């Protein structure tokens, strides 16, 4: 299984990004090969729908699991349509969170925020 | 004659100025283009209100025809489309209705459907026809509502005053020339003392019916849409450091749009030197200074229209309106 994590820096020792759609990088960790790859998140600077496009990217990279601090509704809708499971990260680095996930210490993320798109109007 | 009232930030007094100018006119239309938070109607309390919905086109997919090429997904600048597990997902509230995805789709799998984004209310308040645009919460842009309101306005102008309509349709490339014709027609009609109208080469027109356009705050798309048809722009500003910064922004905008304009200073406490210096350096006329006045504050807080309650303010706003109408006509002749 491939695990995706939004990151502000392209280092395993760095903390998980506070944002999903606006994270600078997406880390894809492959459990089978133990390989970590960082991808530039093109939608970090996009004019809107960043969560949607980042979710599309995560899915296209073949991830089945996402570890994130939080998630907007639109991104969650896309991930749900693809059947991805989303777990809430704990304070700490990507590496620590991957370990916590493997040992079963992360819980499913179920509190979504309504998003900050639509020029601040938010909500749906 | 369209007079737009704008400012670089909210709370400067756009609605105060535009509502009172409309109330001071013999007959006026007030168009509230601040569609995210229209509040002019709170003052006018219009009667006989009618409503119409405003819709935009958004894409609709026929999954049977979609080949999954993703051209639409890649094209959308707002990321309103995603392609997941052989399914195209469209996020209606992210879509800005550009129509690009529908044009691009090689399989003709995308078509357009209507999405209601808000409504326009029209009503009457004594001498003023009140138009209010209301955008639904969460919609990305109120531009289509503003466009619809101002198009209605344009059509009506054409119907009611043929001379104006003719000059607006003038094929002349230079908009100033066109405006000149409009203004000249107005001047002619106002100054003509003869009773018979046969000496006019076109049918006679009434005194200019004034339309006050209450703009959204700032300088973004919705403001640009609101001032497109304006014959004159009133920039409302406060005589503070922050007020000056915001005035500078709208000043840049109306300069870019090549509109005649003047400044109304609101909440003046006696020391306006910051804005005075700015305006003097650029030869910008300050049309009027509204005092930071408790009486005006009280009237406003009660949602009363100052012009309809106070002789002092009726005189002030009548003078301001006259000054603006003169400026438009002067502007037109100056560019002849």
CSV table of C-alpha atoms in Angstrom, one decimal:
chain,number,residue,atom,x,y,z
A,1,UNK,CA,0.0,0.0,0.0
A,2,UNK,CA,1.2,3.5,-0.8
A,3,UNK,CA,0.7,6.2,1.9
A,4,UNK,CA,0.5,9.9,1.1
A,5,UNK,CA,1.4,12.8,3.4
A,6,UNK,CA,1.2,16.5,2.7
A,7,UNK,CA,4.5,18.2,3.5
A,8,UNK,CA,6.0,21.8,3.7
A,9,UNK,CA,9.5,20.5,3.2
A,10,UNK,CA,10.8,17.5,1.3
A,11,UNK,CA,12.4,15.7,4.3
A,12,UNK,CA,11.0,12.7,6.2
A,13,UNK,CA,12.2,14.4,9.5
A,14,UNK,CA,10.0,17.5,8.8
A,15,UNK,CA,6.6,18.0,10.3
A,16,UNK,CA,3.4,17.1,8.4
A,17,UNK,CA,1.9,20.2,6.7
A,18,UNK,CA,-1.0,22.0,8.3
A,19,UNK,CA,-2.7,22.2,5.0
A,20,UNK,CA,-3.5,19.5,2.5
A,21,UNK,CA,-4.3,21.4,-0.7
A,22,UNK,CA,-1.7,24.1,-0.2
A,23,UNK,CA,1.1,21.8,1.0
A,24,UNK,CA,4.3,22.4,-1.0
A,25,UNK,CA,5.0,18.6,-1.4
A,26,UNK,CA,3.2,15.4,-1.3
A,27,UNK,CA,5.2,12.5,0.2
A,28,UNK,CA,4.3,9.1,-1.2
A,29,UNK,CA,5.7,6.3,1.0
A,30,UNK,CA,5.5,2.8,-0.5
A,31,UNK,CA,5.2,0.1,2.2
A,32,UNK,CA,6.3,-2.7,0.0
A,33,UNK,CA,9.5,-1.1,-1.3
A,34,UNK,CA,10.1,1.1,1.8
A,35,UNK,CA,10.7,3.9,-0.7
A,36,UNK,CA,9.8,7.6,0.0
A,37,UNK,CA,9.2,10.0,-2.9
A,38,UNK,CA,8.4,13.7,-2.7
A,39,UNK,CA,6.4,15.3,-5.4
A,40,UNK,CA,5.9,19.0,-6.0
A,41,UNK,CA,2.3,19.9,-5.3
A,42,UNK,CA,1.3,22.0,-8.4
A,43,UNK,CA,-1.9,23.2,-6.8
A,44,UNK,CA,-0.2,24.8,-3.8
A,45,UNK,CA,-0.4,28.2,-5.6
A,46,UNK,CA,-3.6,27.6,-7.6
A,47,UNK,CA,-6.4,30.1,-7.7
A,48,UNK,CA,-9.0,27.7,-6.3
A,49,UNK,CA,-9.9,24.1,-5.8
A,50,UNK,CA,-6.4,23.2,-4.5
A,51,UNK,CA,-7.8,20.4,-2.3
A,52,UNK,CA,-9.5,18.8,-5.3
A,53,UNK,CA,-6.5,18.9,-7.5
A,54,UNK,CA,-4.2,17.7,-4.7
A,55,UNK,CA,-6.6,14.8,-4.0
A,56,UNK,CA,-6.6,14.0,-7.7
A,57,UNK,CA,-2.8,13.9,-7.6
A,58,UNK,CA,-2.7,11.7,-4.5
A,59,UNK,CA,-5.0,9.2,-6.2
A,60,UNK,CA,-3.1,9.3,-9.5
A,61,UNK,CA,0.1,8.4,-7.6
A,62,UNK,CA,-1.7,5.3,-6.5
A,63,UNK,CA,-2.0,6.0,-2.8
A,64,UNK,CA,-4.5,4.1,-0.8
A,65,UNK,CA,-4.0,5.9,2.5
A,66,UNK,CA,-3.6,9.6,3.4
A,67,UNK,CA,-2.2,10.9,6.7
A,68,UNK,CA,-3.1,14.5,7.2
A,69,UNK,CA,-3.7,17.0,10.0
A,70,UNK,CA,-7.0,18.1,8.5
A,71,UNK,CA,-8.9,18.1,5.2
A,72,UNK,CA,-11.5,20.2,3.5
A,73,UNK,CA,-14.8,18.9,2.3
A,74,UNK,CA,-14.1,19.0,-1.4
A,75,UNK,CA,-10.8,17.1,-1.0
A,76,UNK,CA,-12.6,14.6,1.2
A,77,UNK,CA,-15.3,14.0,-1.4
A,78,UNK,CA,-12.7,13.2,-4.1
A,79,UNK,CA,-10.7,10.9,-1.8
A,80,UNK,CA,-13.9,9.2,-0.7
A,81,UNK,CA,-15.0,8.6,-4.3
A,82,UNK,CA,-11.6,6.9,-4.8
A,83,UNK,CA,-12.0,4.8,-1.6
A,84,UNK,CA,-9.0,6.3,0.2
A,85,UNK,CA,-8.8,6.0,3.9
A,86,UNK,CA,-7.7,9.2,5.7
A,87,UNK,CA,-5.9,9.1,9.1
A,88,UNK,CA,-5.4,12.1,11.4
A,89,UNK,CA,-1.7,12.8,12.1
A,90,UNK,CA,-0.2,13.5,15.5
A,91,UNK,CA,2.3,16.3,16.3
A,92,UNK,CA,5.7,15.3,14.9
A,93,UNK,CA,7.5,14.4,11.7
A,94,UNK,CA,6.3,12.4,8.7
A,95,UNK,CA,8.6,9.6,9.9
A,96,UNK,CA,7.1,9.5,13.3
A,97,UNK,CA,3.6,9.5,11.8
A,98,UNK,CA,4.4,6.6,9.5
A,99,UNK,CA,5.6,4.7,12.5
A,100,UNK,CA,2.5,5.6,14.5
A,101,UNK,CA,0.4,4.4,11.6
A,102,UNK,CA,2.1,1.1,11.2
A,103,UNK,CA,1.8,0.4,15.0
A,104,UNK,CA,-1.9,1.3,14.8
A,105,UNK,CA,-1.7,4.5,16.8
A,106,UNK,CA,-3.4,6.8,14.3
A,107,UNK,CA,-7.2,7.2,14.2
A,108,UNK,CA,-9.4,7.9,11.2
A,109,UNK,CA,-9.9,11.6,10.4
A,110,UNK,CA,-13.6,12.4,10.5
A,111,UNK,CA,-13.8,16.1,11.4
A,112,UNK,CA,-13.7,18.0,8.1
A,113,UNK,CA,-13.5,21.7,7.9
A,114,UNK,CA,-15.8,23.4,5.4
A,115,UNK,CA,-12.8,24.7,3.4
A,116,UNK,CA,-11.4,28.2,2.9
A,117,UNK,CA,-12.2,28.5,-0.8
A,118,UNK,CA,-14.9,30.6,-2.5
A,119,UNK,CA,-13.0,33.8,-1.6
A,120,UNK,CA,-13.4,33.2,2.1
A,121,UNK,CA,-17.1,32.7,2.0
A,122,UNK,CA,-16.6,29.0,2.8
A,123,UNK,CA,-19.4,26.6,3.4
A,124,UNK,CA,-21.5,24.6,1.0
B,1,UNK,CA,-26.7,59.0,-16.7
B,2,UNK,CA,-24.9,56.4,-14.7
B,3,UNK,CA,-23.1,57.5,-11.6
B,4,UNK,CA,-21.1,54.8,-9.8
B,5,UNK,CA,-20.1,55.2,-6.2
B,6,UNK,CA,-17.1,53.2,-5.1
B,7,UNK,CA,-14.4,53.0,-2.4
B,8,UNK,CA,-11.3,51.0,-1.6
B,9,UNK,CA,-12.8,49.4,1.5
B,10,UNK,CA,-16.2,48.7,3.1
B,11,UNK,CA,-17.8,51.0,5.6
B,12,UNK,CA,-16.6,54.3,4.0
B,13,UNK,CA,-20.1,55.5,3.0
B,14,UNK,CA,-20.8,54.2,-0.5
B,15,UNK,CA,-24.4,53.3,0.4
B,16,UNK,CA,-24.9,56.5,2.4
B,17,UNK,CA,-23.8,58.6,-0.6
B,18,UNK,CA,-25.6,56.6,-3.4
B,19,UNK,CA,-28.9,56.2,-1.5
B,20,UNK,CA,-29.0,59.9,-0.6
B,21,UNK,CA,-28.1,61.0,-4.1
B,22,UNK,CA,-30.8,58.8,-5.5
B,23,UNK,CA,-33.3,60.3,-3.0
B,24,UNK,CA,-32.2,63.8,-3.9
B,25,UNK,CA,-32.9,63.3,-7.6
B,26,UNK,CA,-36.2,64.1,-9.2
B,27,UNK,CA,-36.4,60.5,-10.4
B,28,UNK,CA,-33.7,58.0,-10.0
B,29,UNK,CA,-32.8,54.3,-10.2
B,30,UNK,CA,-30.7,52.9,-7.4
B,31,UNK,CA,-28.8,49.7,-8.3
B,32,UNK,CA,-27.2,47.9,-5.4
B,33,UNK,CA,-24.3,46.0,-7.0
B,34,UNK,CA,-22.8,45.1,-3.6
B,35,UNK,CA,-24.4,41.7,-4.1
B,36,UNK,CA,-22.5,40.0,-1.3
B,37,UNK,CA,-24.1,42.3,1.2
B,38,UNK,CA,-26.6,44.6,-0.3
B,39,UNK,CA,-28.0,47.1,2.2
B,40,UNK,CA,-29.5,50.0,0.3
B,41,UNK,CA,-32.9,48.4,0.5
B,42,UNK,CA,-32.8,48.7,4.2
B,43,UNK,CA,-33.0,52.5,3.8
B,44,UNK,CA,-35.4,52.6,0.8
B,45,UNK,CA,-37.8,49.9,2.2
B,46,UNK,CA,-39.2,49.5,-1.4
B,47,UNK,CA,-42.8,48.5,-2.1
B,48,UNK,CA,-44.2,46.3,-4.9
B,49,UNK,CA,-41.1,44.2,-4.9
B,50,UNK,CA,-40.7,41.7,-7.7
B,51,UNK,CA,-38.0,39.1,-7.9
B,52,UNK,CA,-36.2,37.3,-10.6
B,53,UNK,CA,-33.5,34.6,-10.4
B,54,UNK,CA,-30.1,34.8,-12.0
B,55,UNK,CA,-28.5,31.6,-13.3
B,56,UNK,CA,-25.2,30.8,-14.8
B,57,UNK,CA,-24.2,27.8,-17.0
B,58,UNK,CA,-22.2,25.0,-15.4
B,59,UNK,CA,-21.0,21.8,-16.9
B,60,UNK,CA,-23.0,18.5,-16.8
B,61,UNK,CA,-21.4,15.2,-17.8
B,62,UNK,CA,-22.9,12.3,-19.6
B,63,UNK,CA,-20.9,9.4,-18.2
B,64,UNK,CA,-21.8,7.2,-21.1
B,65,UNK,CA,-19.9,9.5,-23.5
B,66,UNK,CA,-16.9,10.4,-21.3
B,67,UNK,CA,-13.8,8.7,-22.5
B,68,UNK,CA,-11.7,9.8,-19.5
B,69,UNK,CA,-9.2,11.9,-21.5
B,70,UNK,CA,-9.1,14.5,-18.7
B,71,UNK,CA,-8.7,17.5,-21.0
B,72,UNK,CA,-11.4,19.2,-19.0
B,73,UNK,CA,-9.7,18.4,-15.6
B,74,UNK,CA,-6.3,19.7,-16.9
B,75,UNK,CA,-7.9,22.8,-18.4
B,76,UNK,CA,-9.9,24.1,-15.4
B,77,UNK,CA,-7.9,26.9,-13.7
B,78,UNK,CA,-10.2,26.6,-10.7
B,79,UNK,CA,-9.9,22.8,-10.4
B,80,UNK,CA,-13.6,22.3,-10.5
B,81,UNK,CA,-13.3,18.9,-12.1
B,82,UNK,CA,-11.7,15.6,-10.9
B,83,UNK,CA,-11.5,12.3,-12.6
B,84,UNK,CA,-11.7,9.4,-10.1
B,85,UNK,CA,-12.2,5.7,-10.8
B,86,UNK,CA,-13.5,6.2,-14.3
B,87,UNK,CA,-15.9,8.9,-13.2
B,88,UNK,CA,-15.8,12.7,-13.8
B,89,UNK,CA,-16.7,14.6,-10.7
B,90,UNK,CA,-17.8,18.2,-11.1
B,91,UNK,CA,-17.7,20.6,-8.2
B,92,UNK,CA,-20.5,23.1,-9.0
B,93,UNK,CA,-19.6,25.7,-6.4
B,94,UNK,CA,-16.0,25.9,-7.6
B,95,UNK,CA,-16.9,26.4,-11.2
B,96,UNK,CA,-16.6,29.9,-12.5
B,97,UNK,CA,-18.8,29.3,-15.6
B,98,UNK,CA,-16.1,29.9,-18.2
B,99,UNK,CA,-17.5,27.2,-20.5
B,100,UNK,CA,-14.0,26.0,-21.4
B,101,UNK,CA,-14.5,22.4,-20.5
B,102,UNK,CA,-17.6,22.1,-22.6
B,103,UNK,CA,-15.8,23.6,-25.6
B,104,UNK,CA,-12.8,21.3,-25.2
B,105,UNK,CA,-14.5,18.0,-24.6
B,106,UNK,CA,-13.7,15.9,-27.7
B,107,UNK,CA,-16.5,13.4,-27.0
B,108,UNK,CA,-19.2,16.0,-26.5
B,109,UNK,CA,-19.8,14.4,-23.1
B,110,UNK,CA,-20.1,17.8,-21.4
B,111,UNK,CA,-23.1,20.0,-21.8
B,112,UNK,CA,-24.3,23.1,-19.9
B,113,UNK,CA,-27.0,23.3,-17.3
B,114,UNK,CA,-28.4,26.3,-15.4
B,115,UNK,CA,-27.3,26.9,-11.8
B,116,UNK,CA,-29.2,29.7,-9.9
B,117,UNK,CA,-26.6,31.8,-8.1
B,118,UNK,CA,-28.8,34.5,-6.7
B,119,UNK,CA,-31.6,36.9,-7.5
B,120,UNK,CA,-32.5,40.5,-8.4
B,121,UNK,CA,-35.3,42.4,-6.5
B,122,UNK,CA,-37.0,45.5,-7.9
B,123,UNK,CA,-39.2,47.8,-6.0
B,124,UNK,CA,-40.3,51.4,-5.6
B,125,UNK,CA,-39.5,53.9,-2.9
B,126,UNK,CA,-41.1,57.3,-3.7
B,127,UNK,CA,-39.0,58.8,-6.4
B,128,UNK,CA,-36.6,55.9,-6.6
B,129,UNK,CA,-36.7,52.6,-8.3
B,130,UNK,CA,-34.7,50.3,-6.2
B,131,UNK,CA,-32.8,47.3,-7.7
B,132,UNK,CA,-31.0,44.9,-5.4
B,133,UNK,CA,-28.7,42.1,-6.4
B,134,UNK,CA,-28.4,39.2,-3.9
B,135,UNK,CA,-25.7,36.6,-4.3
B,136,UNK,CA,-26.2,33.2,-2.7
B,137,UNK,CA,-23.7,32.5,0.1
B,138,UNK,CA,-20.7,30.5,-1.1
B,139,UNK,CA,-21.0,31.4,-4.7
B,140,UNK,CA,-17.6,32.4,-6.2
B,141,UNK,CA,-18.6,35.5,-8.1
B,142,UNK,CA,-21.5,38.0,-8.2
B,143,UNK,CA,-20.4,39.3,-11.6
B,144,UNK,CA,-23.3,37.6,-13.5
B,145,UNK,CA,-25.9,39.3,-11.2
B,146,UNK,CA,-24.3,42.7,-11.7
B,147,UNK,CA,-24.1,42.2,-15.4
B,148,UNK,CA,-27.8,41.3,-15.6
B,149,UNK,CA,-28.8,44.3,-13.5
B,150,UNK,CA,-26.8,46.7,-15.6
B,151,UNK,CA,-27.9,45.1,-18.9
B,152,UNK,CA,-31.6,45.6,-17.8
B,153,UNK,CA,-30.7,49.2,-17.1
B,154,UNK,CA,-29.1,49.6,-20.5
B,155,UNK,CA,-32.1,48.2,-22.3
B,156,UNK,CA,-34.4,50.5,-20.4
B,157,UNK,CA,-32.3,53.5,-21.1
B,158,UNK,CA,-32.5,52.7,-24.8
B,159,UNK,CA,-36.2,52.3,-24.7
B,160,UNK,CA,-36.9,55.5,-22.8
B,161,UNK,CA,-34.5,57.9,-24.5
B,162,UNK,CA,-34.0,57.2,-28.1
B,163,UNK,CA,-31.4,60.0,-28.5
B,164,UNK,CA,-29.3,58.5,-25.8
B,165,UNK,CA,-29.6,55.1,-27.3
B,166,UNK,CA,-28.7,56.3,-30.8
B,167,UNK,CA,-25.6,58.0,-29.5
B,168,UNK,CA,-24.5,55.0,-27.5
B,169,UNK,CA,-24.8,52.8,-30.6
B,170,UNK,CA,-22.7,55.3,-32.4
B,171,UNK,CA,-20.0,53.3,-34.4
B,172,UNK,CA,-17.4,55.8,-33.3
B,173,UNK,CA,-14.4,54.0,-31.8
B,174,UNK,CA,-13.6,56.7,-29.2
B,175,UNK,CA,-15.9,56.2,-26.2
B,176,UNK,CA,-15.3,59.8,-25.1
B,177,UNK,CA,-16.7,60.9,-28.4
B,178,UNK,CA,-19.7,58.8,-27.8
B,179,UNK,CA,-20.1,60.1,-24.2
B,180,UNK,CA,-19.8,63.5,-25.7
B,181,UNK,CA,-22.8,62.9,-27.9
B,182,UNK,CA,-24.8,61.6,-25.0
B,183,UNK,CA,-24.0,64.6,-22.9
B,184,UNK,CA,-24.5,67.0,-25.7
B,185,UNK,CA,-28.0,65.5,-26.2
B,186,UNK,CA,-28.6,66.0,-22.6
B,187,UNK,CA,-27.4,69.6,-22.6
B,188,UNK,CA,-29.5,70.4,-25.6
B,189,UNK,CA,-32.6,68.9,-24.1
B,190,UNK,CA,-32.0,70.8,-20.8
B,191,UNK,CA,-31.3,74.1,-22.2
B,192,UNK,CA,-33.8,74.2,-24.9
B,193,UNK,CA,-36.5,76.6,-24.0
B,194,UNK,CA,-38.8,76.1,-27.0
B,195,UNK,CA,-42.0,74.3,-26.5
B,196,UNK,CA,-42.4,72.6,-29.8
B,197,UNK,CA,-40.0,69.8,-30.4
B,198,UNK,CA,-40.1,69.9,-34.1
B,199,UNK,CA,-36.7,71.7,-34.3
B,200,UNK,CA,-35.0,68.7,-32.8
B,201,UNK,CA,-33.7,66.3,-35.4
B,202,UNK,CA,-34.5,63.4,-33.1
B,203,UNK,CA,-37.5,63.0,-30.8
B,204,UNK,CA,-37.1,65.0,-27.6
B,205,UNK,CA,-35.8,63.5,-24.4
B,206,UNK,CA,-36.5,64.2,-20.8
B,207,UNK,CA,-34.0,65.5,-18.3
B,208,UNK,CA,-31.4,62.8,-17.6
B,209,UNK,CA,-32.7,60.1,-15.5
B,210,UNK,CA,-30.0,59.4,-13.0
B,211,UNK,CA,-28.9,55.9,-12.1
B,212,UNK,CA,-26.9,55.5,-9.0
B,213,UNK,CA,-24.7,52.4,-9.0
B,214,UNK,CA,-23.7,51.3,-5.4
B,215,UNK,CA,-20.6,49.3,-6.0
B,216,UNK,CA,-19.0,46.5,-4.0
B,217,UNK,CA,-16.0,47.6,-1.9
B,218,UNK,CA,-12.5,47.2,-3.3
B,219,UNK,CA,-11.2,47.1,-6.9
B,220,UNK,CA,-11.8,43.5,-8.0
B,221,UNK,CA,-13.9,42.0,-10.8
B,222,UNK,CA,-17.2,42.9,-9.3
B,223,UNK,CA,-16.3,46.5,-9.1
B,224,UNK,CA,-14.9,46.6,-12.6
B,225,UNK,CA,-18.2,45.1,-13.9
B,226,UNK,CA,-20.1,47.7,-11.9
B,227,UNK,CA,-18.3,50.8,-13.3
B,228,UNK,CA,-18.1,49.7,-16.9
B,229,UNK,CA,-21.2,51.7,-17.9
B,230,UNK,CA,-20.5,54.6,-15.5
B,231,UNK,CA,-20.5,58.1,-16.9
B,232,UNK,CA,-18.9,59.3,-13.7
B,233,UNK,CA,-17.3,57.7,-10.6
B,234,UNK,CA,-17.6,59.1,-7.1
B,235,UNK,CA,-14.8,57.8,-4.9
B,236,UNK,CA,-15.8,57.8,-1.3
B,237,UNK,CA,-12.9,58.1,1.2
B,238,UNK,CA,-12.1,58.8,4.8
B,239,UNK,CA,-9.5,61.4,5.6
B,240,UNK,CA,-7.2,58.9,7.4
B,241,UNK,CA,-3.9,57.1,6.5
B,242,UNK,CA,-5.9,54.0,5.9
B,243,UNK,CA,-8.5,55.9,4.0
B,244,UNK,CA,-5.9,57.4,1.7
B,245,UNK,CA,-4.4,54.0,1.0
B,246,UNK,CA,-7.8,52.8,-0.1
B,247,UNK,CA,-8.5,55.9,-2.1
B,248,UNK,CA,-5.3,55.4,-4.0
B,249,UNK,CA,-6.5,51.9,-5.0
B,250,UNK,CA,-9.8,53.1,-6.5
B,251,UNK,CA,-8.1,56.1,-8.0
B,252,UNK,CA,-5.8,53.7,-10.0
B,253,UNK,CA,-8.8,51.7,-11.1
B,254,UNK,CA,-10.9,54.6,-12.4
B,255,UNK,CA,-7.8,56.0,-14.1
B,256,UNK,CA,-7.3,52.7,-15.8
B,257,UNK,CA,-10.9,52.7,-16.9
B,258,UNK,CA,-10.6,56.3,-18.2
B,259,UNK,CA,-13.6,57.4,-16.2
B,260,UNK,CA,-14.2,61.0,-15.0
B,261,UNK,CA,-14.3,61.0,-11.3
B,262,UNK,CA,-14.3,63.1,-8.1
B,263,UNK,CA,-13.8,62.4,-4.4
B,264,UNK,CA,-16.4,62.6,-1.6
B,265,UNK,CA,-14.7,62.8,1.8
B,266,UNK,CA,-16.8,61.2,4.6
B,267,UNK,CA,-16.4,61.4,8.4
B,268,UNK,CA,-14.4,64.6,8.3
B,269,UNK,CA,-13.2,65.9,11.6
B,270,UNK,CA,-11.5,69.1,10.3
B,271,UNK,CA,-8.1,67.9,9.4
B,272,UNK,CA,-8.1,66.4,6.0
B,273,UNK,CA,-4.6,67.3,4.9
B,274,UNK,CA,-3.5,63.8,4.0
B,275,UNK,CA,-6.2,63.4,1.3
B,276,UNK,CA,-6.1,67.1,0.4
B,277,UNK,CA,-2.4,66.9,-0.5
B,278,UNK,CA,-3.0,63.7,-2.5
B,279,UNK,CA,-5.9,65.2,-4.4
B,280,UNK,CA,-4.1,68.5,-5.0
B,281,UNK,CA,-1.0,66.8,-6.4
B,282,UNK,CA,-3.2,64.9,-8.9
B,283,UNK,CA,-5.7,67.7,-9.6
B,284,UNK,CA,-8.6,65.5,-8.3
B,285,UNK,CA,-11.7,67.4,-7.4
B,286,UNK,CA,-13.0,67.0,-3.9
B,287,UNK,CA,-16.8,67.3,-4.5
B,288,UNK,CA,-18.0,67.5,-0.9
B,289,UNK,CA,-16.8,66.9,2.7
B,290,UNK,CA,-19.3,65.2,4.9
B,291,UNK,CA,-18.8,66.0,8.5
B,292,UNK,CA,-18.5,63.3,11.2
B,293,UNK,CA,-21.9,64.4,12.4
B,294,UNK,CA,-23.9,62.8,15.2
B,295,UNK,CA,-27.2,63.8,13.5
B,296,UNK,CA,-26.3,62.0,10.3
B,297,UNK,CA,-25.1,59.0,12.4
B,298,UNK,CA,-28.4,58.8,14.2
B,299,UNK,CA,-30.5,59.0,10.9
B,300,UNK,CA,-28.3,56.4,9.4
B,301,UNK,CA,-28.5,54.1,12.4
B,302,UNK,CA,-32.3,54.3,12.2
B,303,UNK,CA,-32.1,53.3,8.5
B,304,UNK,CA,-33.5,56.7,7.6
B,305,UNK,CA,-32.5,58.5,4.5
B,306,UNK,CA,-31.0,61.8,5.5
B,307,UNK,CA,-32.3,63.6,2.4
B,308,UNK,CA,-35.8,62.7,3.3
B,309,UNK,CA,-35.5,63.7,7.0
B,310,UNK,CA,-33.2,66.7,7.0
B,311,UNK,CA,-33.3,69.9,4.9
B,312,UNK,CA,-29.6,70.4,5.6
B,313,UNK,CA,-28.8,67.1,4.0
B,314,UNK,CA,-31.3,67.5,1.2
B,315,UNK,CA,-29.5,70.7,0.2
B,316,UNK,CA,-26.1,69.1,0.5
B,317,UNK,CA,-26.9,66.0,-1.6
B,318,UNK,CA,-28.9,68.0,-4.2
B,319,UNK,CA,-25.9,70.3,-4.7
B,320,UNK,CA,-23.6,67.2,-4.9
B,321,UNK,CA,-25.9,65.7,-7.6
B,322,UNK,CA,-26.0,68.9,-9.6
B,323,UNK,CA,-22.2,69.2,-9.3
B,324,UNK,CA,-21.7,65.6,-10.6
B,325,UNK,CA,-24.2,66.2,-13.5
B,326,UNK,CA,-22.3,69.4,-14.4
B,327,UNK,CA,-19.0,67.5,-14.2
B,328,UNK,CA,-20.2,64.9,-16.7
B,329,UNK,CA,-21.4,67.5,-19.1
B,330,UNK,CA,-18.2,69.5,-18.7
B,331,UNK,CA,-16.1,66.4,-19.2
B,332,UNK,CA,-18.0,65.6,-22.4
B,333,UNK,CA,-17.5,69.1,-23.8
B,334,UNK,CA,-13.9,69.2,-22.7
B,335,UNK,CA,-13.2,66.2,-24.9
B,336,UNK,CA,-15.0,67.6,-27.9
